[in-house]
Short mmCIF file of C-alpha atoms in Angstrom, two decimals:
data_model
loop_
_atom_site.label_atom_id
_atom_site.label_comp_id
_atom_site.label_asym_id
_atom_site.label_seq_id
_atom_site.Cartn_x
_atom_site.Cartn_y
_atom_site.Cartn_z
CA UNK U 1363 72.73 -31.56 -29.99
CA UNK U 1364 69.50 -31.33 -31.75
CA UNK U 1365 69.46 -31.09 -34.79
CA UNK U 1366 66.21 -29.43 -36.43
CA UNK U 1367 64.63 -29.93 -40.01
CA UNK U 1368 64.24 -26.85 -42.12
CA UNK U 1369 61.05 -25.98 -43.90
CA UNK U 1370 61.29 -25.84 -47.40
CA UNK U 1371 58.07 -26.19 -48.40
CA UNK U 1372 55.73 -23.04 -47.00
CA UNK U 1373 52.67 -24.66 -47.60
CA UNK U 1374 53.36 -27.80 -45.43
CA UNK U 1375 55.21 -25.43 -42.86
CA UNK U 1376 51.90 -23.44 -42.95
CA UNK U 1377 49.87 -26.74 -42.41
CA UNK U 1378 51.57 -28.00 -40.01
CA UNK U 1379 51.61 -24.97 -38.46
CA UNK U 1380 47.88 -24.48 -38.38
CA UNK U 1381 47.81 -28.05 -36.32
CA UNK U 1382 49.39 -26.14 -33.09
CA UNK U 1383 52.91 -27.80 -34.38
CA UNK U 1384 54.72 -25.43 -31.67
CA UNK U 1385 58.18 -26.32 -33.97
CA UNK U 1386 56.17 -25.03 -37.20
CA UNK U 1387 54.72 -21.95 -35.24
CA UNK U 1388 58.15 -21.25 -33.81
CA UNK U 1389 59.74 -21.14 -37.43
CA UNK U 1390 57.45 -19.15 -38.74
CA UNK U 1391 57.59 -16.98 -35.78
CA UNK U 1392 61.52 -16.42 -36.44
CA UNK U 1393 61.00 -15.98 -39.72
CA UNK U 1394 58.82 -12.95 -40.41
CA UNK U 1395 58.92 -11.63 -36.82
CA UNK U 1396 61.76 -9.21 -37.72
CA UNK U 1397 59.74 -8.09 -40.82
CA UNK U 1398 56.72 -7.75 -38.80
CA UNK U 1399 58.29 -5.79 -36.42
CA UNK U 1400 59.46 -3.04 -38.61
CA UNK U 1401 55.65 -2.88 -39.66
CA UNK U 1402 54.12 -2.43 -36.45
CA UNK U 1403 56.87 0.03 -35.71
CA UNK U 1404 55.86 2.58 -38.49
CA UNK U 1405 52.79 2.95 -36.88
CA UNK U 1406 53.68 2.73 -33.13
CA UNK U 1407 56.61 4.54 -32.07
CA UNK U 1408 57.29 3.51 -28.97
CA UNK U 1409 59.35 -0.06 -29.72
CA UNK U 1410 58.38 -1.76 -26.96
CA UNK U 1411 54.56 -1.08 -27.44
CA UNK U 1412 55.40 -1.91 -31.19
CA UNK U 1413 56.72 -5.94 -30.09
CA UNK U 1414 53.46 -6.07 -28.13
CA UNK U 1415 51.82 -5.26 -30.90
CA UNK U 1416 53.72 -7.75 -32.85
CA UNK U 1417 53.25 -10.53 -30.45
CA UNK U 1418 49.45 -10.11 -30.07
CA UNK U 1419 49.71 -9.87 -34.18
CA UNK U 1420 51.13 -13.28 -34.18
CA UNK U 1421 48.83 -15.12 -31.87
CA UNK U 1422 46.13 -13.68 -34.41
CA UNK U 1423 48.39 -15.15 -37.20
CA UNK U 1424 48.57 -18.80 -35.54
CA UNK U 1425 44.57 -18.80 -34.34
CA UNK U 1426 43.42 -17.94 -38.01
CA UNK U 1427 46.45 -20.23 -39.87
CA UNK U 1428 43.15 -22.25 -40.77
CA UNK U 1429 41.76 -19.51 -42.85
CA UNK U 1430 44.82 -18.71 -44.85
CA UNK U 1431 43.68 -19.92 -48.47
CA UNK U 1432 47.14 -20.18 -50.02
CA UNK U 1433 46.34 -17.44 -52.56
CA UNK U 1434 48.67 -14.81 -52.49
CA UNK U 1435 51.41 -14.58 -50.11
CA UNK U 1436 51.59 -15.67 -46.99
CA UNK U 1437 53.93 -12.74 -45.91
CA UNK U 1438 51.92 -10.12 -47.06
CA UNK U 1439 48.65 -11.94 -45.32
CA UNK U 1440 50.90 -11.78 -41.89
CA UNK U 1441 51.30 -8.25 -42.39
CA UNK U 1442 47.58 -7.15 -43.40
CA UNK U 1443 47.23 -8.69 -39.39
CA UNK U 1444 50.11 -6.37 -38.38
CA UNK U 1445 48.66 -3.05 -39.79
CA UNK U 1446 44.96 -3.91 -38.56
CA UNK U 1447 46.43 -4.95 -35.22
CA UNK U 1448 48.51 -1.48 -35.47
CA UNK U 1449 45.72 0.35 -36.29
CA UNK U 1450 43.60 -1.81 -33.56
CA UNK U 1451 45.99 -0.84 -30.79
CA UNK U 1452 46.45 3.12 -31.52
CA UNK U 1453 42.33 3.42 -31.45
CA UNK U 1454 41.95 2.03 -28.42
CA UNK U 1455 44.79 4.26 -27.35
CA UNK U 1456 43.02 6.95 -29.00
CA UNK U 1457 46.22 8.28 -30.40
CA UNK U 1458 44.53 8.90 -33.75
CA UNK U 1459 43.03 12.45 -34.68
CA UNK U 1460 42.24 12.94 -38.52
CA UNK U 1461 41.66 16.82 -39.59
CA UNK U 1462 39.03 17.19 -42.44
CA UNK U 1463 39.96 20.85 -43.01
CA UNK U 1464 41.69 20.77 -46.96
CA UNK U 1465 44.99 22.41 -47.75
CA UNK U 1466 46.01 24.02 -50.98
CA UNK U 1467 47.43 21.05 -53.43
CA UNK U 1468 49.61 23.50 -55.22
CA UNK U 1469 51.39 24.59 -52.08
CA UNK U 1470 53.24 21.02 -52.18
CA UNK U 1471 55.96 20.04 -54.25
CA UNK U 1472 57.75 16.94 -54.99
CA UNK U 1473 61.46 18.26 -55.81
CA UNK U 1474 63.04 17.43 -52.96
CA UNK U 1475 65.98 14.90 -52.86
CA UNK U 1476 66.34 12.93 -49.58
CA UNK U 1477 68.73 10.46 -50.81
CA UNK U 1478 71.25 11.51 -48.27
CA UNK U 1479 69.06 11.00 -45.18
CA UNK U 1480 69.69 8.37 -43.18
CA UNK U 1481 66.48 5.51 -42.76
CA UNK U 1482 66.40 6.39 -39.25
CA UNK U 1483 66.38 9.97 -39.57
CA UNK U 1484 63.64 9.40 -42.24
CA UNK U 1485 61.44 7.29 -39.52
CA UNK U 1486 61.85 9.74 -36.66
CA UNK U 1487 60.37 12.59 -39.53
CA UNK U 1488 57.47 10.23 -39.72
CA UNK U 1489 56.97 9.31 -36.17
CA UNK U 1490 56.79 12.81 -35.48
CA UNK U 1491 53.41 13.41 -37.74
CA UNK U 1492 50.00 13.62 -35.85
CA UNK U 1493 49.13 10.34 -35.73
CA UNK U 1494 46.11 10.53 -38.27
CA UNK U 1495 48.76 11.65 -41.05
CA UNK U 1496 51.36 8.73 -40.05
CA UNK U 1497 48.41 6.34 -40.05
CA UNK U 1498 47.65 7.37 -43.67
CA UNK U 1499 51.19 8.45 -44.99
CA UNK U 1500 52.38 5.01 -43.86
CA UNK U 1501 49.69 2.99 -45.58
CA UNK U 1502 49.61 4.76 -49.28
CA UNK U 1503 53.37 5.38 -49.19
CA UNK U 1504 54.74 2.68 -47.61
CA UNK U 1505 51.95 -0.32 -47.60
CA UNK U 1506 50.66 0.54 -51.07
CA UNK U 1507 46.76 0.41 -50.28
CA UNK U 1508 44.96 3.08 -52.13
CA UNK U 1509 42.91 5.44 -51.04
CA UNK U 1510 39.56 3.83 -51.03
CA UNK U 1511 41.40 0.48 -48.72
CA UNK U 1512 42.41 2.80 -46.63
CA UNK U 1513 39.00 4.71 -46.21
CA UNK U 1514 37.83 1.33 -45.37
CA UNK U 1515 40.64 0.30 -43.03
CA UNK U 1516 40.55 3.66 -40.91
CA UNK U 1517 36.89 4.02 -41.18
CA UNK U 1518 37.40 7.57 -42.81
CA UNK U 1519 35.95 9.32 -46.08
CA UNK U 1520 38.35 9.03 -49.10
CA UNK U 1521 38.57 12.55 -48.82
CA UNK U 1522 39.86 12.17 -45.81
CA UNK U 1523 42.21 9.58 -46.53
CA UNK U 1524 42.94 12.10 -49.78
CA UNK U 1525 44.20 15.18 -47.58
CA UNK U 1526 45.60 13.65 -44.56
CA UNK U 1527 48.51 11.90 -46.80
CA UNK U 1528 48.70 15.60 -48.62
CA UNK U 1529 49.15 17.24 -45.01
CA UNK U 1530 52.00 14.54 -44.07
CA UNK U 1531 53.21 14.90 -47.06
CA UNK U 1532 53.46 19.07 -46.78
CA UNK U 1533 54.38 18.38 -42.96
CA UNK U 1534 57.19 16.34 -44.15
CA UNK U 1535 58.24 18.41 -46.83
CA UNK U 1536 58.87 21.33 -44.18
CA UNK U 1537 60.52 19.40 -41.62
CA UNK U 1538 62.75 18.03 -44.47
CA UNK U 1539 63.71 21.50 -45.79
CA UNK U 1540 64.58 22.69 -42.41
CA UNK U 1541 66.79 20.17 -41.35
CA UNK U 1542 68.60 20.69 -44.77
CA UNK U 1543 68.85 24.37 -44.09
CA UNK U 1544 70.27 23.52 -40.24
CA UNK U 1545 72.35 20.90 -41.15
CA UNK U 1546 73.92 23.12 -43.87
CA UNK U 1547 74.28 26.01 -41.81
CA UNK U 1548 72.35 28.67 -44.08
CA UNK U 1549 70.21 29.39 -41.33
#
Protein backbone atom coordinates (compact mmCIF):
# COMPACT_ATOMS: atom_id res chain seq x y z
CA UNK A 1 0.00 0.00 0.00
CA UNK A 2 1.18 3.38 -0.87
CA UNK A 3 0.96 5.62 1.18
CA UNK A 4 0.86 9.37 -0.23
CA UNK A 5 1.98 12.75 1.46
CA UNK A 6 -0.64 15.42 1.76
CA UNK A 7 -0.06 18.99 0.74
CA UNK A 8 -0.31 21.34 3.33
CA UNK A 9 1.39 24.00 2.10
CA UNK A 10 -0.43 25.48 -1.35
CA UNK A 11 2.35 27.38 -2.37
CA UNK A 12 4.89 24.44 -2.50
CA UNK A 13 1.97 22.17 -3.88
CA UNK A 14 1.60 24.95 -6.53
CA UNK A 15 5.46 24.88 -7.18
CA UNK A 16 5.88 21.71 -7.42
CA UNK A 17 3.13 21.51 -9.43
CA UNK A 18 4.30 23.99 -12.00
CA UNK A 19 7.57 21.51 -12.41
CA UNK A 20 5.17 18.80 -14.28
CA UNK A 21 5.15 16.94 -10.62
CA UNK A 22 2.24 14.59 -12.13
CA UNK A 23 1.54 13.72 -8.02
CA UNK A 24 1.23 17.68 -7.41
CA UNK A 25 -0.91 18.16 -10.66
CA UNK A 26 -3.02 15.17 -9.72
CA UNK A 27 -3.83 16.73 -6.17
CA UNK A 28 -4.64 19.72 -7.31
CA UNK A 29 -6.64 18.20 -9.99
CA UNK A 30 -8.85 16.32 -7.20
CA UNK A 31 -9.04 19.10 -5.34
CA UNK A 32 -10.83 21.90 -7.16
CA UNK A 33 -12.05 19.71 -10.06
CA UNK A 34 -15.46 19.26 -8.36
CA UNK A 35 -15.61 23.07 -7.79
CA UNK A 36 -14.60 23.69 -11.24
CA UNK A 37 -17.04 21.59 -12.53
CA UNK A 38 -20.04 23.22 -11.08
CA UNK A 39 -18.54 26.46 -12.81
CA UNK A 40 -18.28 25.31 -16.19
CA UNK A 41 -21.67 23.77 -15.72
CA UNK A 42 -23.55 27.14 -15.18
CA UNK A 43 -22.55 28.09 -18.39
CA UNK A 44 -22.72 24.81 -20.41
CA UNK A 45 -25.61 22.74 -19.86
CA UNK A 46 -24.96 19.80 -21.32
CA UNK A 47 -22.63 17.93 -18.38
CA UNK A 48 -20.67 16.09 -20.43
CA UNK A 49 -19.63 19.09 -22.72
CA UNK A 50 -19.27 20.94 -19.27
CA UNK A 51 -16.19 18.09 -17.97
CA UNK A 52 -14.66 18.77 -21.39
CA UNK A 53 -14.70 22.01 -20.72
CA UNK A 54 -13.28 21.42 -17.36
CA UNK A 55 -10.55 19.19 -18.51
CA UNK A 56 -9.29 21.48 -21.32
CA UNK A 57 -9.64 24.29 -18.31
CA UNK A 58 -7.18 22.34 -16.36
CA UNK A 59 -4.52 21.63 -18.89
CA UNK A 60 -4.67 25.58 -19.25
CA UNK A 61 -4.32 25.66 -15.38
CA UNK A 62 -1.11 23.27 -15.32
CA UNK A 63 0.63 24.99 -18.71
CA UNK A 64 0.32 28.57 -17.10
CA UNK A 65 1.08 27.25 -13.16
CA UNK A 66 4.32 29.39 -13.99
CA UNK A 67 2.44 32.58 -14.24
CA UNK A 68 0.38 32.27 -11.13
CA UNK A 69 1.94 35.18 -8.91
CA UNK A 70 0.68 33.98 -5.54
CA UNK A 71 -1.46 37.11 -5.09
CA UNK A 72 -4.84 36.37 -4.47
CA UNK A 73 -6.22 33.00 -4.49
CA UNK A 74 -5.29 30.36 -6.25
CA UNK A 75 -8.94 28.98 -6.43
CA UNK A 76 -10.44 31.87 -7.69
CA UNK A 77 -7.38 32.19 -10.45
CA UNK A 78 -8.48 28.37 -11.50
CA UNK A 79 -11.83 29.54 -11.98
CA UNK A 80 -11.23 32.98 -13.96
CA UNK A 81 -9.66 29.91 -16.55
CA UNK A 82 -13.00 28.05 -16.15
CA UNK A 83 -15.37 30.98 -17.09
CA UNK A 84 -13.00 32.22 -20.05
CA UNK A 85 -12.67 28.61 -21.17
CA UNK A 86 -16.70 28.50 -20.74
CA UNK A 87 -17.15 31.42 -22.49
CA UNK A 88 -14.28 30.21 -25.10
CA UNK A 89 -16.16 27.01 -25.85
CA UNK A 90 -19.94 28.43 -26.26
CA UNK A 91 -18.43 31.12 -29.02
CA UNK A 92 -17.00 28.80 -30.98
CA UNK A 93 -20.23 26.90 -30.63
CA UNK A 94 -21.91 30.01 -31.40
CA UNK A 95 -24.50 29.35 -28.79
CA UNK A 96 -24.34 32.99 -27.68
CA UNK A 97 -26.90 35.68 -29.06
CA UNK A 98 -27.02 39.04 -26.99
CA UNK A 99 -30.27 41.34 -27.79
CA UNK A 100 -29.49 45.15 -27.55
CA UNK A 101 -33.19 46.06 -27.69
CA UNK A 102 -33.89 47.71 -23.76
CA UNK A 103 -36.79 46.65 -21.61
CA UNK A 104 -38.71 48.76 -19.18
CA UNK A 105 -36.66 48.68 -15.62
CA UNK A 106 -39.82 49.29 -13.72
CA UNK A 107 -41.55 46.26 -15.15
CA UNK A 108 -39.12 44.07 -12.81
CA UNK A 109 -39.43 43.48 -9.32
CA UNK A 110 -37.40 41.92 -6.70
CA UNK A 111 -40.20 40.52 -4.17
CA UNK A 112 -40.12 37.24 -4.94
CA UNK A 113 -39.11 34.52 -2.36
CA UNK A 114 -37.47 31.38 -3.85
CA UNK A 115 -36.28 29.97 -0.71
CA UNK A 116 -38.31 26.88 -1.23
CA UNK A 117 -36.88 25.96 -4.66
CA UNK A 118 -34.78 23.34 -4.86
CA UNK A 119 -30.80 24.23 -6.32
CA UNK A 120 -31.54 22.08 -9.13
CA UNK A 121 -34.77 23.40 -10.02
CA UNK A 122 -33.08 26.86 -9.69
CA UNK A 123 -30.21 25.72 -12.36
CA UNK A 124 -32.59 24.18 -14.88
CA UNK A 125 -34.53 28.02 -14.67
CA UNK A 126 -31.16 29.30 -15.64
CA UNK A 127 -30.10 26.84 -18.19
CA UNK A 128 -33.16 27.53 -19.88
CA UNK A 129 -32.26 31.47 -20.60
CA UNK A 130 -30.97 32.39 -24.17
CA UNK A 131 -27.63 31.86 -23.79
CA UNK A 132 -26.52 35.66 -23.97
CA UNK A 133 -28.68 36.25 -20.66
CA UNK A 134 -27.16 33.00 -18.82
CA UNK A 135 -23.74 34.17 -19.96
CA UNK A 136 -24.36 37.52 -18.20
CA UNK A 137 -26.87 36.50 -15.34
CA UNK A 138 -24.27 33.90 -14.32
CA UNK A 139 -21.29 36.23 -14.20
CA UNK A 140 -22.88 39.43 -12.17
CA UNK A 141 -25.05 37.14 -10.04
CA UNK A 142 -23.20 34.33 -9.46
CA UNK A 143 -19.30 35.20 -10.31
CA UNK A 144 -19.54 38.74 -8.94
CA UNK A 145 -17.73 40.64 -11.93
CA UNK A 146 -19.37 43.91 -12.58
CA UNK A 147 -20.61 45.17 -15.38
CA UNK A 148 -17.71 46.82 -17.01
CA UNK A 149 -15.47 43.00 -16.46
CA UNK A 150 -17.98 41.58 -18.01
CA UNK A 151 -18.24 44.05 -21.06
CA UNK A 152 -14.68 43.19 -21.36
CA UNK A 153 -14.95 39.42 -20.92
CA UNK A 154 -17.93 39.00 -23.51
CA UNK A 155 -16.67 41.65 -25.75
CA UNK A 156 -20.11 43.54 -25.36
CA UNK A 157 -21.08 47.31 -24.51
CA UNK A 158 -21.86 47.81 -20.75
CA UNK A 159 -25.14 48.54 -21.89
CA UNK A 160 -25.34 45.47 -23.09
CA UNK A 161 -24.02 43.68 -20.29
CA UNK A 162 -26.62 46.27 -18.31
CA UNK A 163 -29.93 44.85 -20.01
CA UNK A 164 -29.14 41.36 -20.79
CA UNK A 165 -28.83 40.54 -16.82
CA UNK A 166 -32.26 42.83 -16.55
CA UNK A 167 -33.91 40.49 -19.33
CA UNK A 168 -32.70 37.19 -17.36
CA UNK A 169 -33.56 38.62 -14.58
CA UNK A 170 -37.44 39.53 -15.90
CA UNK A 171 -37.19 36.03 -17.81
CA UNK A 172 -36.57 34.46 -14.56
CA UNK A 173 -38.90 36.29 -12.63
CA UNK A 174 -41.80 34.91 -15.01
CA UNK A 175 -40.75 31.47 -15.18
CA UNK A 176 -40.49 31.63 -11.32
CA UNK A 177 -44.05 32.99 -10.85
CA UNK A 178 -45.47 30.41 -13.06
CA UNK A 179 -44.15 27.49 -11.63
CA UNK A 180 -45.42 28.89 -8.22
CA UNK A 181 -48.85 29.37 -9.68
CA UNK A 182 -48.67 25.48 -11.25
CA UNK A 183 -47.21 24.00 -8.47
CA UNK A 184 -49.91 25.58 -6.23
CA UNK A 185 -52.65 24.77 -8.35
CA UNK A 186 -54.23 28.42 -8.79
CA UNK A 187 -53.95 28.07 -12.31
Amino acid sequence: MKIITLYKNETKLIKKAATSNSEAQRFIYEKYAPKMLGVCRQYIKDLQFAEDVMVGGFVKVFLNLNKFKFQGSFEGWIRKIMVRESISYLRKKQFVVYDDTLCDENSFSEDNDTSYFEVEHIQNLIDGLPQGYKMVFVLYAIEGYKHKEIAEILEIAESTSKSQLFKARLLLQKKLKEKNTIGYGVR
